[in-house]
């Protein structure tokens, strides 16, 4: 099991390029199941989650191949997914439990094959994360669904039928599943109170390139006119807004001067507005790039996570890390997931003062964090520990880095390239990357 070792205290300086979005890539990969013709996706990040989903697609009968050569320092790659033959409509527990996004094969398989059997994903570290909205939405499109022995059995032998579905609660995953399923349903589907995340817009753009008829993606009302078949397409995945936000915060917490390039600044406006209020300079100095400068500790600025365009739950832990060294007290409220403060305990091991009261974390800013041995509990929690380590005095070792490898491509290389003293240590204590200063 790899660990990351960081010696804090170095202001970051230079440029960090952002890769393709994991949370856009995963639904886009499952969209390939909707067509007999291949879908080619560019800027797919090289991450454990992408590999897990590739295994699942292969298991359904798709051929997943990397397109073009990739140099050792290139980030991302192009994937061609050819789902001409679907040989199985079952997504087994063994693969689904490893990654919740696997449930996104449900809509495409059901729409294309008239049936799907997908394992229930089960709980996960950041909360119960049910799939009832995915199920209710597909039932509204005419699917017959039963839950048996831990599996969702969905059937629609005569095909899905367009309908109106009002989401009682905004759900990114359920909106994605319904968008894909409705693309091949008969007639018109209207999704009301749909999620508005950029990843939804990206999925709709790709589906339209495959021949779907979708309007309104990016608003809370999406209209889909079903078509009989979708064809192949090529699609460029949007930049990862969570990776961008993480590095923008890394620049600020290290009190550095960094250009975060190849991103879409408007996707993280909720974060950058807060950061400006907290005292960081964040400017879009050129299209698709943010220059971040910060001197000294930030001012405490409260934050509440919300659906897009609000503050992303996936940036809550990293923002909290910055606020642990703020002047004053910060109230961080998590409204999306009920158990997403596990990083607080580990941050406390580094000297942070955080009290959890239900869905609120109260952070009393400290002058200085101290390096410590800490443990990652989930993907974004691990990123928050990296950020804290960048500003902490002395050495921090982060265990269970495999959580971070699910969502950040070569994070240690990107941070080392802007001057961080960071190394990955394997069990054989082999150094993979990083500048030892
Ligand atoms: C969520 C985030 C997304 C993030 C992803 C990975 C939101 C709105 N969504 O997406 O930005 O990238 O996690 O961390 O911020 N829910 C139900 N029933 C369902 C589905 C969801 O009750 O069938 C609830 C969830 O428990 C949660 C909320 O709805 O409280 C939003 O969940 P959803 O958007 O579906 O989660 P993800 O798609 O995983």
GROMACS .gro file of C-alpha atoms and ligand atoms in nm:
model
  476
    1UNK     CA    1   0.000   0.000   0.000
    2UNK     CA    2   0.147   0.334  -0.105
    3UNK     CA    3   0.192   0.628   0.126
    4UNK     CA    4   0.256   0.993   0.053
    5UNK     CA    5   0.516   1.187   0.248
    6UNK     CA    6   0.513   1.566   0.248
    7UNK     CA    7   0.740   1.818   0.415
    8UNK     CA    8   0.536   2.134   0.451
    9UNK     CA    9   0.614   2.501   0.438
   10UNK     CA   10   0.708   2.557   0.074
   11UNK     CA   11   0.499   2.810  -0.122
   12UNK     CA   12   0.398   2.654  -0.454
   13UNK     CA   13   0.498   2.832  -0.772
   14UNK     CA   14   0.445   2.749  -1.139
   15UNK     CA   15   0.168   2.601  -1.354
   16UNK     CA   16  -0.055   2.302  -1.283
   17UNK     CA   17  -0.252   2.164  -1.580
   18UNK     CA   18  -0.592   2.007  -1.513
   19UNK     CA   19  -0.698   1.677  -1.667
   20UNK     CA   20  -1.033   1.544  -1.785
   21UNK     CA   21  -1.313   1.509  -1.530
   22UNK     CA   22  -1.351   1.171  -1.362
   23UNK     CA   23  -1.713   1.242  -1.277
   24UNK     CA   24  -1.787   1.323  -1.642
   25UNK     CA   25  -1.582   1.032  -1.780
   26UNK     CA   26  -1.763   0.762  -1.580
   27UNK     CA   27  -2.119   0.833  -1.705
   28UNK     CA   28  -1.985   0.898  -2.056
   29UNK     CA   29  -1.823   0.554  -2.058
   30UNK     CA   30  -2.153   0.390  -1.964
   31UNK     CA   31  -2.325   0.588  -2.243
   32UNK     CA   32  -2.126   0.375  -2.487
   33UNK     CA   33  -2.356   0.084  -2.392
   34UNK     CA   34  -2.644   0.267  -2.565
   35UNK     CA   35  -2.502   0.217  -2.913
   36UNK     CA   36  -2.385  -0.062  -3.141
   37UNK     CA   37  -2.124   0.176  -3.279
   38UNK     CA   38  -1.806   0.280  -3.096
   39UNK     CA   39  -1.778   0.586  -2.876
   40UNK     CA   40  -1.436   0.749  -2.851
   41UNK     CA   41  -1.371   0.966  -2.547
   42UNK     CA   42  -1.069   1.195  -2.526
   43UNK     CA   43  -0.900   1.330  -2.209
   44UNK     CA   44  -1.005   1.031  -2.001
   45UNK     CA   45  -0.803   1.056  -1.679
   46UNK     CA   46  -0.585   0.757  -1.591
   47UNK     CA   47  -0.741   0.655  -1.260
   48UNK     CA   48  -0.837   0.345  -1.066
   49UNK     CA   49  -1.210   0.426  -1.101
   50UNK     CA   50  -1.179   0.435  -1.481
   51UNK     CA   51  -1.009   0.094  -1.478
   52UNK     CA   52  -1.283  -0.048  -1.254
   53UNK     CA   53  -1.555   0.075  -1.488
   54UNK     CA   54  -1.364  -0.053  -1.793
   55UNK     CA   55  -1.364  -0.400  -1.633
   56UNK     CA   56  -1.739  -0.377  -1.584
   57UNK     CA   57  -1.800  -0.269  -1.946
   58UNK     CA   58  -1.580  -0.553  -2.074
   59UNK     CA   59  -1.779  -0.792  -1.861
   60UNK     CA   60  -2.096  -0.669  -2.039
   61UNK     CA   61  -1.929  -0.748  -2.372
   62UNK     CA   62  -1.779  -0.413  -2.472
   63UNK     CA   63  -1.428  -0.382  -2.613
   64UNK     CA   64  -1.242  -0.100  -2.437
   65UNK     CA   65  -0.919   0.007  -2.605
   66UNK     CA   66  -0.675   0.290  -2.558
   67UNK     CA   67  -0.640   0.494  -2.876
   68UNK     CA   68  -0.309   0.644  -2.983
   69UNK     CA   69   0.029   0.638  -2.813
   70UNK     CA   70   0.079   0.794  -2.472
   71UNK     CA   71   0.409   0.940  -2.356
   72UNK     CA   72   0.515   0.872  -1.995
   73UNK     CA   73   0.440   1.229  -1.881
   74UNK     CA   74   0.122   1.281  -2.074
   75UNK     CA   75  -0.193   1.304  -1.866
   76UNK     CA   76  -0.516   1.136  -1.967
   77UNK     CA   77  -0.575   0.922  -2.272
   78UNK     CA   78  -0.835   0.848  -2.538
   79UNK     CA   79  -1.057   0.544  -2.493
   80UNK     CA   80  -1.259   0.372  -2.761
   81UNK     CA   81  -1.554   0.174  -2.631
   82UNK     CA   82  -1.719  -0.063  -2.875
   83UNK     CA   83  -2.037  -0.214  -2.731
   84UNK     CA   84  -2.157  -0.383  -3.052
   85UNK     CA   85  -2.234  -0.705  -2.866
   86UNK     CA   86  -2.381  -0.701  -2.519
   87UNK     CA   87  -2.315  -1.048  -2.378
   88UNK     CA   88  -2.438  -0.988  -2.023
   89UNK     CA   89  -2.687  -0.746  -1.871
   90UNK     CA   90  -2.576  -0.827  -1.517
   91UNK     CA   91  -2.348  -0.595  -1.321
   92UNK     CA   92  -2.214  -0.817  -1.043
   93UNK     CA   93  -2.170  -0.716  -0.679
   94UNK     CA   94  -1.798  -0.772  -0.695
   95UNK     CA   95  -1.748  -0.485  -0.941
   96UNK     CA   96  -2.034  -0.255  -0.833
   97UNK     CA   97  -1.930  -0.253  -0.465
   98UNK     CA   98  -1.588  -0.117  -0.565
   99UNK     CA   99  -1.738   0.190  -0.725
  100UNK     CA  100  -2.081   0.337  -0.686
  101UNK     CA  101  -2.083   0.495  -1.033
  102UNK     CA  102  -2.124   0.139  -1.170
  103UNK     CA  103  -2.497   0.182  -1.109
  104UNK     CA  104  -2.492   0.408  -1.417
  105UNK     CA  105  -2.497   0.100  -1.642
  106UNK     CA  106  -2.858   0.042  -1.529
  107UNK     CA  107  -3.026   0.302  -1.753
  108UNK     CA  108  -2.826   0.227  -2.070
  109UNK     CA  109  -2.857  -0.154  -2.043
  110UNK     CA  110  -3.229  -0.138  -1.970
  111UNK     CA  111  -3.294   0.105  -2.257
  112UNK     CA  112  -3.092  -0.092  -2.510
  113UNK     CA  113  -3.159  -0.454  -2.404
  114UNK     CA  114  -3.495  -0.429  -2.227
  115UNK     CA  115  -3.348  -0.571  -1.907
  116UNK     CA  116  -3.069  -0.519  -1.658
  117UNK     CA  117  -2.965  -0.676  -1.332
  118UNK     CA  118  -2.741  -0.449  -1.132
  119UNK     CA  119  -2.610  -0.510  -0.783
  120UNK     CA  120  -2.714  -0.256  -0.521
  121UNK     CA  121  -2.404  -0.052  -0.450
  122UNK     CA  122  -2.442  -0.067  -0.072
  123UNK     CA  123  -2.329   0.197   0.174
  124UNK     CA  124  -2.006   0.380   0.140
  125UNK     CA  125  -1.772   0.576   0.359
  126UNK     CA  126  -1.947   0.910   0.312
  127UNK     CA  127  -2.304   0.806   0.385
  128UNK     CA  128  -2.587   0.571   0.294
  129UNK     CA  129  -2.617   0.697  -0.065
  130UNK     CA  130  -2.942   0.526  -0.173
  131UNK     CA  131  -3.048   0.463  -0.535
  132UNK     CA  132  -3.424   0.499  -0.488
  133UNK     CA  133  -3.443   0.797  -0.724
  134UNK     CA  134  -3.273   0.602  -1.004
  135UNK     CA  135  -3.533   0.329  -0.955
  136UNK     CA  136  -3.837   0.558  -0.927
  137UNK     CA  137  -3.729   0.750  -1.238
  138UNK     CA  138  -3.690   0.435  -1.447
  139UNK     CA  139  -4.026   0.308  -1.320
  140UNK     CA  140  -4.180   0.634  -1.441
  141UNK     CA  141  -4.044   0.541  -1.786
  142UNK     CA  142  -4.232   0.210  -1.766
  143UNK     CA  143  -3.968  -0.023  -1.621
  144UNK     CA  144  -4.075  -0.303  -1.389
  145UNK     CA  145  -3.824  -0.315  -1.107
  146UNK     CA  146  -3.778  -0.564  -0.826
  147UNK     CA  147  -3.511  -0.576  -0.558
  148UNK     CA  148  -3.401  -0.936  -0.501
  149UNK     CA  149  -3.099  -1.074  -0.319
  150UNK     CA  150  -2.913  -0.745  -0.328
  151UNK     CA  151  -2.978  -0.686  -0.698
  152UNK     CA  152  -3.194  -0.439  -0.891
  153UNK     CA  153  -3.384  -0.645  -1.149
  154UNK     CA  154  -3.519  -0.409  -1.413
  155UNK     CA  155  -3.727  -0.509  -1.712
  156UNK     CA  156  -3.895  -0.323  -1.995
  157UNK     CA  157  -3.961  -0.585  -2.264
  158UNK     CA  158  -4.170  -0.357  -2.487
  159UNK     CA  159  -3.914  -0.077  -2.439
  160UNK     CA  160  -3.919   0.233  -2.221
  161UNK     CA  161  -4.183   0.504  -2.272
  162UNK     CA  162  -4.123   0.874  -2.231
  163UNK     CA  163  -4.284   1.042  -1.929
  164UNK     CA  164  -4.250   1.337  -1.697
  165UNK     CA  165  -4.047   1.270  -1.384
  166UNK     CA  166  -4.016   1.520  -1.104
  167UNK     CA  167  -3.713   1.454  -0.886
  168UNK     CA  168  -3.814   1.496  -0.521
  169UNK     CA  169  -3.447   1.571  -0.453
  170UNK     CA  170  -3.168   1.677  -0.689
  171UNK     CA  171  -2.950   1.379  -0.780
  172UNK     CA  172  -2.660   1.387  -1.023
  173UNK     CA  173  -2.642   1.010  -1.071
  174UNK     CA  174  -3.017   0.961  -1.112
  175UNK     CA  175  -3.036   1.249  -1.363
  176UNK     CA  176  -2.756   1.081  -1.562
  177UNK     CA  177  -2.923   0.739  -1.557
  178UNK     CA  178  -3.255   0.884  -1.673
  179UNK     CA  179  -3.096   1.104  -1.940
  180UNK     CA  180  -2.935   0.796  -2.095
  181UNK     CA  181  -3.240   0.572  -2.061
  182UNK     CA  182  -3.481   0.834  -2.198
  183UNK     CA  183  -3.260   0.884  -2.506
  184UNK     CA  184  -3.381   0.545  -2.635
  185UNK     CA  185  -3.736   0.561  -2.490
  186UNK     CA  186  -4.039   0.604  -2.710
  187UNK     CA  187  -4.167   0.962  -2.708
  188UNK     CA  188  -4.084   1.260  -2.493
  189UNK     CA  189  -3.942   1.262  -2.141
  190UNK     CA  190  -3.930   1.571  -1.924
  191UNK     CA  191  -3.703   1.568  -1.618
  192UNK     CA  192  -3.807   1.829  -1.364
  193UNK     CA  193  -3.579   1.940  -1.078
  194UNK     CA  194  -3.291   1.777  -1.268
  195UNK     CA  195  -2.930   1.820  -1.157
  196UNK     CA  196  -2.750   2.108  -1.331
  197UNK     CA  197  -2.388   1.997  -1.286
  198UNK     CA  198  -2.142   2.055  -1.575
  199UNK     CA  199  -2.103   1.676  -1.597
  200UNK     CA  200  -2.474   1.652  -1.691
  201UNK     CA  201  -2.423   1.909  -1.967
  202UNK     CA  202  -2.119   1.718  -2.093
  203UNK     CA  203  -2.317   1.393  -2.101
  204UNK     CA  204  -2.602   1.560  -2.292
  205UNK     CA  205  -2.357   1.706  -2.547
  206UNK     CA  206  -2.208   1.361  -2.606
  207UNK     CA  207  -2.548   1.191  -2.627
  208UNK     CA  208  -2.663   1.453  -2.880
  209UNK     CA  209  -2.345   1.386  -3.081
  210UNK     CA  210  -2.457   1.021  -3.079
  211UNK     CA  211  -2.794   1.122  -3.224
  212UNK     CA  212  -3.001   1.185  -2.910
  213UNK     CA  213  -3.243   1.477  -2.891
  214UNK     CA  214  -3.188   1.651  -2.559
  215UNK     CA  215  -3.256   2.013  -2.473
  216UNK     CA  216  -3.230   2.205  -2.148
  217UNK     CA  217  -2.930   2.026  -1.994
  218UNK     CA  218  -2.770   2.265  -1.745
  219UNK     CA  219  -3.113   2.389  -1.635
  220UNK     CA  220  -3.343   2.210  -1.390
  221UNK     CA  221  -3.578   2.103  -1.669
  222UNK     CA  222  -3.443   1.868  -1.936
  223UNK     CA  223  -3.647   1.747  -2.233
  224UNK     CA  224  -3.549   1.430  -2.417
  225UNK     CA  225  -3.719   1.313  -2.733
  226UNK     CA  226  -3.642   0.944  -2.765
  227UNK     CA  227  -3.482   0.802  -3.080
  228UNK     CA  228  -3.473   0.440  -3.203
  229UNK     CA  229  -3.095   0.410  -3.219
  230UNK     CA  230  -2.785   0.603  -3.123
  231UNK     CA  231  -2.474   0.599  -3.338
  232UNK     CA  232  -2.101   0.629  -3.266
  233UNK     CA  233  -1.930   0.958  -3.182
  234UNK     CA  234  -1.610   1.119  -3.061
  235UNK     CA  235  -1.618   1.344  -2.758
  236UNK     CA  236  -1.376   1.562  -2.556
  237UNK     CA  237  -1.436   1.535  -2.181
  238UNK     CA  238  -1.457   1.860  -1.983
  239UNK     CA  239  -1.177   1.951  -1.738
  240UNK     CA  240  -1.209   1.818  -1.384
  241UNK     CA  241  -1.353   2.100  -1.171
  242UNK     CA  242  -1.277   1.916  -0.847
  243UNK     CA  243  -0.913   1.865  -0.942
  244UNK     CA  244  -0.898   2.235  -1.042
  245UNK     CA  245  -1.055   2.342  -0.712
  246UNK     CA  246  -0.816   2.121  -0.515
  247UNK     CA  247  -0.510   2.276  -0.679
  248UNK     CA  248  -0.647   2.631  -0.646
  249UNK     CA  249  -0.677   2.561  -0.273
  250UNK     CA  250  -0.331   2.401  -0.268
  251UNK     CA  251  -0.185   2.722  -0.410
  252UNK     CA  252  -0.364   2.932  -0.148
  253UNK     CA  253  -0.285   2.718   0.156
  254UNK     CA  254   0.084   2.703   0.061
  255UNK     CA  255   0.079   3.084   0.027
  256UNK     CA  256   0.208   3.047  -0.325
  257UNK     CA  257   0.162   3.189  -0.673
  258UNK     CA  258   0.027   2.929  -0.913
  259UNK     CA  259  -0.142   2.919  -1.251
  260UNK     CA  260  -0.406   2.647  -1.268
  261UNK     CA  261  -0.443   2.592  -1.643
  262UNK     CA  262  -0.665   2.392  -1.881
  263UNK     CA  263  -0.968   2.440  -1.658
  264UNK     CA  264  -1.312   2.603  -1.681
  265UNK     CA  265  -1.306   2.872  -1.409
  266UNK     CA  266  -1.683   2.926  -1.417
  267UNK     CA  267  -1.730   2.568  -1.294
  268UNK     CA  268  -1.564   2.654  -0.963
  269UNK     CA  269  -1.699   3.007  -0.922
  270UNK     CA  270  -1.869   2.918  -0.590
  271UNK     CA  271  -1.524   2.828  -0.453
  272UNK     CA  272  -1.324   3.115  -0.600
  273UNK     CA  273  -1.573   3.377  -0.479
  274UNK     CA  274  -1.533   3.242  -0.123
  275UNK     CA  275  -1.156   3.236  -0.163
  276UNK     CA  276  -1.147   3.600  -0.272
  277UNK     CA  277  -1.352   3.694   0.033
  278UNK     CA  278  -1.108   3.497   0.247
  279UNK     CA  279  -0.818   3.703   0.112
  280UNK     CA  280  -0.675   3.505  -0.182
  281UNK     CA  281  -0.626   3.668  -0.520
  282UNK     CA  282  -0.787   3.446  -0.783
  283UNK     CA  283  -0.796   3.590  -1.134
  284UNK     CA  284  -0.880   3.449  -1.474
  285UNK     CA  285  -0.573   3.604  -1.635
  286UNK     CA  286  -0.630   3.413  -1.957
  287UNK     CA  287  -0.909   3.198  -2.092
  288UNK     CA  288  -0.923   2.864  -1.914
  289UNK     CA  289  -0.661   2.951  -1.654
  290UNK     CA  290  -0.673   3.087  -1.300
  291UNK     CA  291  -0.382   3.264  -1.133
  292UNK     CA  292  -0.396   3.212  -0.758
  293UNK     CA  293  -0.190   3.418  -0.516
  294UNK     CA  294  -0.213   3.422  -0.144
  295UNK     CA  295   0.004   3.570   0.127
  296UNK     CA  296  -0.055   3.487   0.489
  297UNK     CA  297  -0.344   3.309   0.654
  298UNK     CA  298  -0.699   3.344   0.521
  299UNK     CA  299  -0.993   3.511   0.690
  300UNK     CA  300  -1.253   3.262   0.817
  301UNK     CA  301  -1.541   3.248   0.569
  302UNK     CA  302  -1.836   3.015   0.631
  303UNK     CA  303  -1.939   2.767   0.365
  304UNK     CA  304  -2.238   2.540   0.295
  305UNK     CA  305  -2.228   2.265   0.031
  306UNK     CA  306  -2.507   2.269  -0.224
  307UNK     CA  307  -2.599   2.124  -0.561
  308UNK     CA  308  -2.436   2.299  -0.857
  309UNK     CA  309  -2.396   2.592  -0.904
  310UNK     CA  310  -2.349   2.599  -0.526
  311UNK     CA  311  -2.034   2.495  -0.342
  312UNK     CA  312  -1.944   2.135  -0.438
  313UNK     CA  313  -1.952   1.871  -0.165
  314UNK     CA  314  -1.643   1.725  -0.334
  315UNK     CA  315  -1.446   2.039  -0.234
  316UNK     CA  316  -1.572   2.062   0.124
  317UNK     CA  317  -1.286   1.869   0.282
  318UNK     CA  318  -1.018   2.064   0.094
  319UNK     CA  319  -1.177   2.399   0.184
  320UNK     CA  320  -1.196   2.292   0.547
  321UNK     CA  321  -0.823   2.216   0.539
  322UNK     CA  322  -0.758   2.578   0.437
  323UNK     CA  323  -0.989   2.712   0.708
  324UNK     CA  324  -0.798   2.519   0.977
  325UNK     CA  325  -0.532   2.793   0.950
  326UNK     CA  326  -0.776   3.084   0.911
  327UNK     CA  327  -0.804   3.388   1.136
  328UNK     CA  328  -1.131   3.323   1.318
  329UNK     CA  329  -1.400   3.058   1.333
  330UNK     CA  330  -1.551   2.895   1.023
  331UNK     CA  331  -1.886   2.714   1.006
  332UNK     CA  332  -1.876   2.443   0.739
  333UNK     CA  333  -2.218   2.290   0.668
  334UNK     CA  334  -2.255   1.970   0.464
  335UNK     CA  335  -2.602   1.935   0.312
  336UNK     CA  336  -2.542   1.661   0.052
  337UNK     CA  337  -2.398   1.369   0.248
  338UNK     CA  338  -2.460   1.292   0.614
  339UNK     CA  339  -2.124   1.147   0.707
  340UNK     CA  340  -1.866   1.349   0.527
  341UNK     CA  341  -1.646   1.487   0.803
  342UNK     CA  342  -1.407   1.196   0.852
  343UNK     CA  343  -1.115   1.417   0.751
  344UNK     CA  344  -1.183   1.636   1.056
  345UNK     CA  345  -1.043   1.373   1.293
  346UNK     CA  346  -0.726   1.335   1.089
  347UNK     CA  347  -0.686   1.713   1.050
  348UNK     CA  348  -0.714   1.731   1.431
  349UNK     CA  349  -0.413   1.497   1.451
  350UNK     CA  350  -0.222   1.771   1.270
  351UNK     CA  351  -0.325   2.032   1.528
  352UNK     CA  352  -0.652   2.158   1.377
  353UNK     CA  353  -0.937   2.249   1.611
  354UNK     CA  354  -1.268   2.121   1.472
  355UNK     CA  355  -1.594   2.040   1.648
  356UNK     CA  356  -1.861   1.840   1.466
  357UNK     CA  357  -2.226   1.908   1.547
  358UNK     CA  358  -2.447   1.701   1.317
  359UNK     CA  359  -2.407   1.834   0.966
  360UNK     CA  360  -2.193   2.126   1.076
  361UNK     CA  361  -1.820   2.145   1.144
  362UNK     CA  362  -1.698   2.439   1.349
  363UNK     CA  363  -1.337   2.514   1.271
  364UNK     CA  364  -1.131   2.740   1.497
  365UNK     CA  365  -0.834   2.858   1.291
  366UNK     CA  366  -0.484   2.786   1.425
  367UNK     CA  367  -0.157   2.973   1.364
  368UNK     CA  368   0.019   2.658   1.254
  369UNK     CA  369  -0.052   2.291   1.176
  370UNK     CA  370   0.205   2.027   1.266
  371UNK     CA  371   0.305   1.732   1.047
  372UNK     CA  372   0.177   1.393   1.165
  373UNK     CA  373   0.105   1.041   1.049
  374UNK     CA  374  -0.250   1.041   0.916
  375UNK     CA  375  -0.482   0.814   0.725
  376UNK     CA  376  -0.708   0.883   0.427
  377UNK     CA  377  -1.070   0.771   0.469
  378UNK     CA  378  -1.208   0.858   0.127
  379UNK     CA  379  -1.109   1.026  -0.195
  380UNK     CA  380  -1.161   1.394  -0.116
  381UNK     CA  381  -1.064   1.350   0.250
  382UNK     CA  382  -0.722   1.234   0.130
  383UNK     CA  383  -0.683   1.549  -0.078
  384UNK     CA  384  -0.762   1.763   0.227
  385UNK     CA  385  -0.479   1.591   0.416
  386UNK     CA  386  -0.238   1.665   0.134
  387UNK     CA  387  -0.336   2.032   0.145
  388UNK     CA  388  -0.296   2.049   0.523
  389UNK     CA  389   0.043   1.881   0.493
  390UNK     CA  390   0.160   2.147   0.246
  391UNK     CA  391   0.129   2.415   0.515
  392UNK     CA  392   0.210   2.203   0.822
  393UNK     CA  393   0.541   2.232   0.999
  394UNK     CA  394   0.755   1.923   0.954
  395UNK     CA  395   0.673   1.593   0.793
  396UNK     CA  396   0.332   1.436   0.727
  397UNK     CA  397   0.280   1.079   0.610
  398UNK     CA  398  -0.057   0.992   0.459
  399UNK     CA  399  -0.156   0.626   0.460
  400UNK     CA  400  -0.419   0.458   0.239
  401UNK     CA  401  -0.331   0.667  -0.063
  402UNK     CA  402  -0.530   0.426  -0.281
  403UNK     CA  403  -0.833   0.641  -0.197
  404UNK     CA  404  -0.663   0.937  -0.362
  405UNK     CA  405  -0.558   0.734  -0.665
  406UNK     CA  406  -0.928   0.683  -0.740
  407UNK     CA  407  -0.964   1.048  -0.834
  408UNK     CA  408  -0.634   1.233  -0.881
  409UNK     CA  409  -0.397   1.145  -1.164
  410UNK     CA  410  -0.033   1.173  -1.054
  411UNK     CA  411  -0.108   1.429  -0.783
  412UNK     CA  412   0.240   1.398  -0.637
  413UNK     CA  413   0.401   1.469  -0.975
  414UNK     CA  414   0.183   1.773  -1.034
  415UNK     CA  415   0.257   1.916  -0.688
  416UNK     CA  416   0.629   1.834  -0.707
  417UNK     CA  417   0.645   2.019  -1.041
  418UNK     CA  418   0.539   2.341  -0.863
  419UNK     CA  419   0.787   2.296  -0.582
  420UNK     CA  420   0.613   2.082  -0.320
  421UNK     CA  421   0.833   1.853  -0.120
  422UNK     CA  422   0.625   1.540  -0.178
  423UNK     CA  423   0.707   1.178  -0.236
  424UNK     CA  424   0.515   0.859  -0.294
  425UNK     CA  425   0.651   0.568  -0.099
  426UNK     CA  426   0.560   0.213  -0.191
  427UNK     CA  427   0.584  -0.072   0.059
  428UNK     CA  428   0.932  -0.133  -0.084
  429UNK     CA  429   1.004   0.237  -0.002
  430UNK     CA  430   1.071   0.310  -0.366
  431UNK     CA  431   1.043   0.680  -0.444
  432UNK     CA  432   0.822   0.739  -0.749
  433UNK     CA  433   0.808   1.113  -0.771
  434UNK     CA  434   0.881   1.427  -0.583
  435UNK     CA  435   1.150   1.675  -0.505
  436UNK     CA  436   1.352   1.605  -0.193
  437UNK     CA  437   1.488   1.943  -0.084
  438LIG     C1  438  -2.270   1.334  -0.564
  438LIG     C2  439  -2.262   1.484  -0.582
  438LIG     C3  440  -2.170   1.508  -0.697
  438LIG     C4  441  -2.036   1.442  -0.667
  438LIG     C5  442  -2.053   1.295  -0.637
  438LIG     C6  443  -1.925   1.227  -0.595
  438LIG     C7  444  -2.430   1.655  -0.548
  438LIG     C8  445  -2.572   1.695  -0.571
  438LIG     N1  446  -2.393   1.539  -0.601
  438LIG     O1  447  -2.323   1.278  -0.682
  438LIG     O2  448  -2.153   1.646  -0.719
  438LIG     O3  449  -1.950   1.458  -0.775
  438LIG     O4  450  -2.146   1.279  -0.534
  438LIG     O5  451  -1.890   1.255  -0.464
  438LIG     O6  452  -2.355   1.728  -0.489
  438LIG     N2  453  -2.994   1.043  -0.318
  438LIG     C9  454  -3.106   0.975  -0.278
  438LIG     N3  455  -3.155   0.878  -0.362
  438LIG    C10  456  -3.097   0.848  -0.481
  438LIG    C11  457  -2.982   0.919  -0.520
  438LIG    C12  458  -2.934   1.016  -0.435
  438LIG     O7  459  -3.161   0.999  -0.171
  438LIG     O8  460  -3.145   0.760  -0.553
  438LIG    C13  461  -2.940   1.148  -0.229
  438LIG    C14  462  -2.796   1.119  -0.186
  438LIG     O9  463  -2.789   1.036  -0.073
  438LIG    C15  464  -2.744   1.257  -0.159
  438LIG    C16  465  -2.817   1.342  -0.265
  438LIG    O10  466  -2.932   1.269  -0.302
  438LIG    O11  467  -2.784   1.302  -0.032
  438LIG    C17  468  -2.736   1.373  -0.389
  438LIG    O12  469  -2.687   1.249  -0.441
  438LIG     P1  470  -2.640   1.231  -0.591
  438LIG    O13  471  -2.625   1.362  -0.656
  438LIG    O14  472  -2.721   1.128  -0.657
  438LIG    O15  473  -2.501   1.165  -0.567
  438LIG     P2  474  -2.396   1.137  -0.674
  438LIG    O16  475  -2.455   1.116  -0.808
  438LIG    O17  476  -2.308   1.035  -0.615
   0.00000   0.00000   0.00000
